[in-house]
Amino acid sequence: TFESNEMLRFAILALALLCPVASVPMLSARDSGLDNIIELSNPACSGTEFCPTWPVEFKAPFGLYSFLPAIVNASSFFYYTYTEELQAQLVDYVEKCSPFTTVSTFFASSPCRLYFTVDGVFLHQPGRNVQCCLLTSDAAPPPPAFLRGYTLSRENVTARDMYGQAVTCDEWDGGDGFKHWTVSRLDRARGRDYWGRPVASQQGPVGVSWRWGRFEAGPQDSELFNLPSDTRVCSQSCPVVIGEEAAAALLQAPEVQMAVAACQRRSGRPWLGDHAPLPSLTASPPAASVPAPAGAVAAA
């Protein structure tokens, strides 16, 4: 089950070499060229012709969970845009920061934000007197079709969302402990309108997971993704600002590792979960061939 997979297994993942940004030609995300962006950004899913994608612009709350230190449903928000004009994401840990930011005081935490841009990943944590610092320039926001590097490992399984509701899901395996659960077409309450939307994520082999809340797809204010200080401040290296040990630990945070993997993929390097291309996507998932399970729980 999803819960049983949330175990503590610390693994050191190798970082990429320098990543040349803007190496992938970008087309407008609002026109019919979106599939071209997806094809250039990621390989196809394995095990199915139908691969969910994120909306090109959205925001969503999620609950942060961690095995050690113990964190249960800490309030967090995710903001995302991947258009011709701007590719960025913001992870706003409103209640507790990623547990990888507080090595010296492992069981203490304070709110923080991680900014992901084509220039790298930046940390903002006022509670530790960190206005802005550059964690790594070898990273980029994952594209909307990042699941095309994953394998559909199981169908018709149950995962719980941020609100504790049981949702019938497809399970996707990206290797190295990365898994995602998305709404199945078999879910009675959501399958018709919300197929493919994220429900839960196991963020690598480190005992961290997210449970997603309600998605709101639509244009995001570009100012959300503006760095919290000027270039002079944000160009400071995080190892200098927060210490080498803390910076090295934060580099292992799953969302940072996903950004590093996305950077590798954009620069043509091997990416976790690469597979041979499959036929292109259709506009909607295939019709369910079996009845929806009786145990599906309706959305509130």
CSV table of C-alpha atoms in Angstrom, one decimal:
chain,number,residue,atom,x,y,z
A,1,THR,CA,0.0,0.0,0.0
A,2,PHE,CA,1.0,3.7,-0.2
A,3,GLU,CA,1.4,4.0,3.5
A,4,SER,CA,3.6,0.9,3.8
A,5,ASN,CA,6.0,2.4,1.3
A,6,GLU,CA,6.7,5.5,3.4
A,7,MET,CA,9.9,4.1,5.0
A,8,LEU,CA,13.2,5.8,5.8
A,9,ARG,CA,15.9,4.8,3.3
A,10,PHE,CA,18.5,7.5,2.8
A,11,ALA,CA,20.2,7.2,-0.5
A,12,ILE,CA,22.8,9.5,-2.0
A,13,LEU,CA,21.8,10.4,-5.6
A,14,ALA,CA,24.5,11.7,-8.0
A,15,LEU,CA,23.9,15.3,-9.3
A,16,ALA,CA,24.1,16.1,-13.0
A,17,LEU,CA,26.9,17.9,-14.6
A,18,LEU,CA,26.3,21.5,-15.6
A,19,CYS,CA,23.0,21.8,-17.4
A,20,PRO,CA,22.7,24.1,-20.4
A,21,VAL,CA,19.3,25.8,-20.1
A,22,ALA,CA,17.0,26.6,-23.0
A,23,SER,CA,18.4,23.7,-24.9
A,24,VAL,CA,14.9,22.4,-25.8
A,25,PRO,CA,12.9,24.4,-28.4
A,26,MET,CA,9.8,25.7,-26.7
A,27,LEU,CA,6.4,26.2,-28.4
A,28,SER,CA,3.4,28.0,-27.0
A,29,ALA,CA,1.7,25.9,-24.3
A,30,ARG,CA,-1.6,27.3,-25.1
A,31,ASP,CA,-1.8,26.0,-28.7
A,32,SER,CA,-1.9,22.7,-30.4
A,33,GLY,CA,1.9,22.5,-30.1
A,34,LEU,CA,1.8,21.3,-26.5
A,35,ASP,CA,2.4,17.7,-27.6
A,36,ASN,CA,5.6,18.9,-29.2
A,37,ILE,CA,6.8,20.3,-25.9
A,38,ILE,CA,6.0,17.0,-24.2
A,39,GLU,CA,7.7,14.9,-26.9
A,40,LEU,CA,10.9,17.0,-26.6
A,41,SER,CA,10.9,17.1,-22.9
A,42,ASN,CA,10.3,13.4,-21.9
A,43,PRO,CA,10.1,9.9,-23.2
A,44,ALA,CA,6.8,8.0,-23.2
A,45,CYS,CA,5.2,6.1,-20.4
A,46,SER,CA,5.9,2.4,-20.2
A,47,GLY,CA,3.0,-0.1,-19.9
A,48,THR,CA,0.3,2.1,-21.4
A,49,GLU,CA,-0.4,4.4,-24.3
A,50,PHE,CA,-2.2,6.9,-22.0
A,51,CYS,CA,0.1,9.0,-19.9
A,52,PRO,CA,-1.4,11.8,-17.7
A,53,THR,CA,0.2,15.3,-17.8
A,54,TRP,CA,0.0,18.2,-15.5
A,55,PRO,CA,-1.9,21.3,-16.6
A,56,VAL,CA,0.6,23.8,-18.0
A,57,GLU,CA,-0.4,26.2,-15.3
A,58,PHE,CA,-2.0,25.3,-12.0
A,59,LYS,CA,-1.8,25.6,-8.2
A,60,ALA,CA,-2.6,23.0,-5.6
A,61,PRO,CA,-2.3,22.5,-1.8
A,62,PHE,CA,-0.6,19.4,-0.5
A,63,GLY,CA,0.1,17.8,2.8
A,64,LEU,CA,3.7,17.0,3.6
A,65,TYR,CA,4.5,13.7,5.3
A,66,SER,CA,7.9,12.5,6.7
A,67,PHE,CA,8.9,9.4,8.5
A,68,LEU,CA,11.9,11.0,10.3
A,69,PRO,CA,11.5,13.7,11.6
A,70,ALA,CA,7.8,12.9,12.0
A,71,ILE,CA,5.7,15.2,9.9
A,72,VAL,CA,2.0,14.6,9.3
A,73,ASN,CA,0.0,16.6,6.8
A,74,ALA,CA,1.9,19.8,7.2
A,75,SER,CA,0.2,22.5,5.1
A,76,SER,CA,2.1,23.3,1.8
A,77,PHE,CA,1.3,24.7,-1.6
A,78,PHE,CA,2.6,24.1,-5.1
A,79,TYR,CA,2.5,26.6,-7.9
A,80,TYR,CA,3.4,25.8,-11.5
A,81,THR,CA,3.8,27.3,-14.9
A,82,TYR,CA,5.3,25.8,-18.0
A,83,THR,CA,4.6,28.1,-21.0
A,84,GLU,CA,6.7,29.6,-23.8
A,85,GLU,CA,7.2,32.7,-21.7
A,86,LEU,CA,8.0,31.2,-18.3
A,87,GLN,CA,8.9,27.8,-16.9
A,88,ALA,CA,8.9,27.8,-13.1
A,89,GLN,CA,7.5,26.3,-10.0
A,90,LEU,CA,7.3,27.3,-6.4
A,91,VAL,CA,7.0,24.9,-3.5
A,92,ASP,CA,5.7,26.9,-0.5
A,93,TYR,CA,6.2,25.0,2.8
A,94,VAL,CA,3.8,27.1,4.8
A,95,GLU,CA,4.0,25.1,8.1
A,96,LYS,CA,7.3,23.1,8.0
A,97,CYS,CA,10.1,23.2,5.5
A,98,SER,CA,11.5,20.1,3.8
A,99,PRO,CA,13.1,18.0,6.5
A,100,PHE,CA,16.3,18.2,4.6
A,101,THR,CA,16.9,21.9,5.4
A,102,THR,CA,17.6,21.5,9.1
A,103,VAL,CA,20.4,19.0,9.5
A,104,SER,CA,22.0,20.7,12.6
A,105,THR,CA,18.6,20.9,14.3
A,106,PHE,CA,17.0,17.9,12.8
A,107,PHE,CA,13.8,18.0,14.7
A,108,ALA,CA,13.2,21.7,14.3
A,109,SER,CA,11.8,23.3,11.3
A,110,SER,CA,10.3,26.6,10.1
A,111,PRO,CA,8.5,27.6,6.9
A,112,CYS,CA,10.4,28.0,3.7
A,113,ARG,CA,10.0,28.4,0.0
A,114,LEU,CA,11.9,26.7,-2.8
A,115,TYR,CA,11.9,28.5,-6.2
A,116,PHE,CA,12.6,26.4,-9.3
A,117,THR,CA,13.6,28.4,-12.5
A,118,VAL,CA,15.6,27.7,-15.6
A,119,ASP,CA,18.5,29.3,-13.7
A,120,GLY,CA,18.3,26.8,-10.8
A,121,VAL,CA,16.8,26.2,-7.4
A,122,PHE,CA,16.7,28.9,-4.8
A,123,LEU,CA,16.0,28.8,-1.0
A,124,HIS,CA,14.0,31.4,1.0
A,125,GLN,CA,13.7,30.7,4.7
A,126,PRO,CA,13.4,33.9,6.8
A,127,GLY,CA,13.2,31.9,10.1
A,128,ARG,CA,16.8,31.0,9.5
A,129,ASN,CA,17.8,34.5,8.3
A,130,VAL,CA,18.0,33.2,4.7
A,131,GLN,CA,16.5,35.8,2.4
A,132,CYS,CA,17.7,34.0,-0.8
A,133,CYS,CA,20.5,31.7,-1.9
A,134,LEU,CA,21.3,29.5,-4.9
A,135,LEU,CA,21.2,25.9,-4.0
A,136,THR,CA,22.1,24.6,-7.5
A,137,SER,CA,22.1,25.8,-11.1
A,138,ASP,CA,22.0,22.2,-12.4
A,139,ALA,CA,18.2,21.9,-12.2
A,140,ALA,CA,15.1,22.9,-14.1
A,141,PRO,CA,11.3,22.7,-13.5
A,142,PRO,CA,10.0,19.3,-14.6
A,143,PRO,CA,7.8,19.5,-17.7
A,144,PRO,CA,4.0,18.8,-17.6
A,145,ALA,CA,4.6,15.3,-19.0
A,146,PHE,CA,7.2,14.2,-16.5
A,147,LEU,CA,5.2,10.9,-16.0
A,148,ARG,CA,6.3,9.8,-19.4
A,149,GLY,CA,9.5,8.7,-17.8
A,150,TYR,CA,7.6,6.4,-15.5
A,151,THR,CA,6.1,2.9,-15.7
A,152,LEU,CA,2.4,2.2,-15.1
A,153,SER,CA,3.0,-0.5,-12.4
A,154,ARG,CA,-0.5,-1.1,-11.0
A,155,GLU,CA,-4.1,-0.2,-11.7
A,156,ASN,CA,-7.2,0.0,-9.5
A,157,VAL,CA,-5.3,0.6,-6.2
A,158,THR,CA,-6.3,2.9,-3.4
A,159,ALA,CA,-4.4,6.0,-2.1
A,160,ARG,CA,-5.5,8.8,0.2
A,161,ASP,CA,-5.5,12.4,-0.8
A,162,MET,CA,-4.8,15.5,1.4
A,163,TYR,CA,-8.3,15.3,2.9
A,164,GLY,CA,-8.0,11.6,3.9
A,165,GLN,CA,-10.4,10.5,1.1
A,166,ALA,CA,-9.7,7.1,-0.5
A,167,VAL,CA,-9.3,7.4,-4.2
A,168,THR,CA,-9.1,4.7,-6.8
A,169,CYS,CA,-5.8,5.2,-8.6
A,170,ASP,CA,-3.2,4.2,-11.2
A,171,GLU,CA,0.3,3.7,-9.7
A,172,TRP,CA,3.3,5.0,-11.5
A,173,ASP,CA,6.9,3.9,-10.8
A,174,GLY,CA,9.8,6.1,-11.7
A,175,GLY,CA,12.6,4.1,-10.1
A,176,ASP,CA,14.8,5.1,-7.2
A,177,GLY,CA,11.8,5.1,-4.9
A,178,PHE,CA,9.8,7.7,-6.8
A,179,LYS,CA,6.1,6.8,-7.2
A,180,HIS,CA,2.9,8.7,-8.1
A,181,TRP,CA,-0.7,7.8,-7.7
A,182,THR,CA,-3.2,9.5,-10.1
A,183,VAL,CA,-7.0,9.3,-10.4
A,184,SER,CA,-8.1,6.2,-12.2
A,185,ARG,CA,-10.8,6.2,-14.8
A,186,LEU,CA,-12.4,3.5,-12.5
A,187,ASP,CA,-13.0,6.0,-9.7
A,188,ARG,CA,-16.7,6.6,-9.6
A,189,ALA,CA,-16.5,10.1,-8.1
A,190,ARG,CA,-13.6,11.5,-10.2
A,191,GLY,CA,-12.7,9.2,-13.0
A,192,ARG,CA,-14.8,10.9,-15.7
A,193,ASP,CA,-13.6,14.5,-15.1
A,194,TYR,CA,-10.4,14.2,-13.2
A,195,TRP,CA,-8.6,11.2,-14.7
A,196,GLY,CA,-4.8,11.6,-14.3
A,197,ARG,CA,-4.8,14.2,-11.6
A,198,PRO,CA,-2.3,13.5,-8.8
A,199,VAL,CA,-3.5,12.0,-5.6
A,200,ALA,CA,-0.3,11.2,-3.7
A,201,SER,CA,3.5,11.1,-4.4
A,202,GLN,CA,6.2,9.1,-2.8
A,203,GLN,CA,9.2,11.4,-3.1
A,204,GLY,CA,12.1,9.0,-3.6
A,205,PRO,CA,13.7,6.6,-1.1
A,206,VAL,CA,13.9,9.0,1.8
A,207,GLY,CA,10.6,8.6,3.7
A,208,VAL,CA,9.0,11.8,2.4
A,209,SER,CA,5.6,11.9,0.7
A,210,TRP,CA,3.0,14.4,-0.5
A,211,ARG,CA,-0.8,14.0,-0.5
A,212,TRP,CA,-2.3,16.4,-3.0
A,213,GLY,CA,-5.4,18.5,-2.5
A,214,ARG,CA,-7.7,20.1,-5.1
A,215,PHE,CA,-6.1,21.3,-8.3
A,216,GLU,CA,-6.9,24.7,-9.7
A,217,ALA,CA,-5.8,24.8,-13.4
A,218,GLY,CA,-5.4,28.2,-15.0
A,219,PRO,CA,-3.1,31.1,-15.5
A,220,GLN,CA,-0.7,31.9,-12.6
A,221,ASP,CA,0.5,35.4,-11.7
A,222,SER,CA,4.1,35.5,-13.0
A,223,GLU,CA,5.0,37.6,-9.9
A,224,LEU,CA,4.5,34.5,-7.8
A,225,PHE,CA,7.7,33.1,-9.2
A,226,ASN,CA,9.8,36.2,-8.8
A,227,LEU,CA,12.8,35.5,-6.5
A,228,PRO,CA,12.5,37.1,-3.1
A,229,SER,CA,15.5,39.3,-3.5
A,230,ASP,CA,17.7,40.9,-6.1
A,231,THR,CA,20.3,39.1,-8.2
A,232,ARG,CA,23.2,40.1,-5.9
A,233,VAL,CA,21.6,38.4,-2.9
A,234,CYS,CA,20.1,35.4,-4.7
A,235,SER,CA,23.4,34.6,-6.4
A,236,GLN,CA,24.9,33.8,-3.1
A,237,SER,CA,25.7,30.1,-2.8
A,238,CYS,CA,23.6,28.2,-0.2
A,239,PRO,CA,26.7,26.3,1.1
A,240,VAL,CA,28.1,29.6,2.1
A,241,VAL,CA,24.8,31.0,3.5
A,242,ILE,CA,23.5,27.9,5.4
A,243,GLY,CA,26.6,25.8,5.6
A,244,GLU,CA,27.9,23.0,3.4
A,245,GLU,CA,26.3,20.2,5.4
A,246,ALA,CA,22.8,21.7,5.3
A,247,ALA,CA,23.2,22.6,1.6
A,248,ALA,CA,24.3,19.0,0.7
A,249,ALA,CA,21.4,17.6,2.6
A,250,LEU,CA,18.9,19.9,0.9
A,251,LEU,CA,20.3,18.8,-2.5
A,252,GLN,CA,18.9,15.3,-1.6
A,253,ALA,CA,15.4,16.6,-1.2
A,254,PRO,CA,13.2,14.7,-3.6
A,255,GLU,CA,11.7,17.8,-5.3
A,256,VAL,CA,15.3,19.0,-6.0
A,257,GLN,CA,16.3,15.6,-7.3
A,258,MET,CA,13.3,15.7,-9.7
A,259,ALA,CA,14.5,19.1,-10.9
A,260,VAL,CA,18.0,17.8,-11.4
A,261,ALA,CA,16.6,14.9,-13.4
A,262,ALA,CA,14.5,17.2,-15.5
A,263,CYS,CA,17.6,19.3,-16.2
A,264,GLN,CA,19.5,16.1,-17.3
A,265,ARG,CA,16.6,15.2,-19.6
A,266,ARG,CA,16.5,18.6,-21.3
A,267,SER,CA,20.2,18.4,-21.9
A,268,GLY,CA,20.0,15.0,-23.5
A,269,ARG,CA,21.5,13.0,-20.6
A,270,PRO,CA,19.9,9.8,-19.3
A,271,TRP,CA,16.8,10.5,-17.1
A,272,LEU,CA,15.4,8.1,-14.5
A,273,GLY,CA,12.8,5.9,-16.1
A,274,ASP,CA,13.6,6.4,-19.7
A,275,HIS,CA,11.7,4.1,-22.1
A,276,ALA,CA,11.2,3.6,-25.8
A,277,PRO,CA,8.6,5.9,-27.3
A,278,LEU,CA,5.0,4.7,-27.4
A,279,PRO,CA,2.1,5.9,-29.7
A,280,SER,CA,1.1,9.5,-29.1
A,281,LEU,CA,-1.6,10.5,-26.6
A,282,THR,CA,-5.2,10.7,-27.5
A,283,ALA,CA,-7.4,13.5,-26.1
A,284,SER,CA,-9.0,11.3,-23.4
A,285,PRO,CA,-8.3,8.0,-21.6
A,286,PRO,CA,-9.8,4.8,-22.9
A,287,ALA,CA,-13.2,3.7,-21.7
A,288,ALA,CA,-13.2,1.5,-18.6
A,289,SER,CA,-13.5,-2.2,-19.5
A,290,VAL,CA,-14.6,-3.3,-16.1
A,291,PRO,CA,-17.1,-1.9,-13.6
A,292,ALA,CA,-15.8,0.7,-11.0
A,293,PRO,CA,-15.0,-0.9,-7.7
A,294,ALA,CA,-17.7,-0.9,-5.1
A,295,GLY,CA,-15.3,0.5,-2.5
A,296,ALA,CA,-14.6,3.8,-4.3
A,297,VAL,CA,-15.3,6.7,-2.0
A,298,ALA,CA,-17.2,9.7,-3.3
A,299,ALA,CA,-15.6,13.2,-3.1
A,300,ALA,CA,-16.9,15.6,-0.6
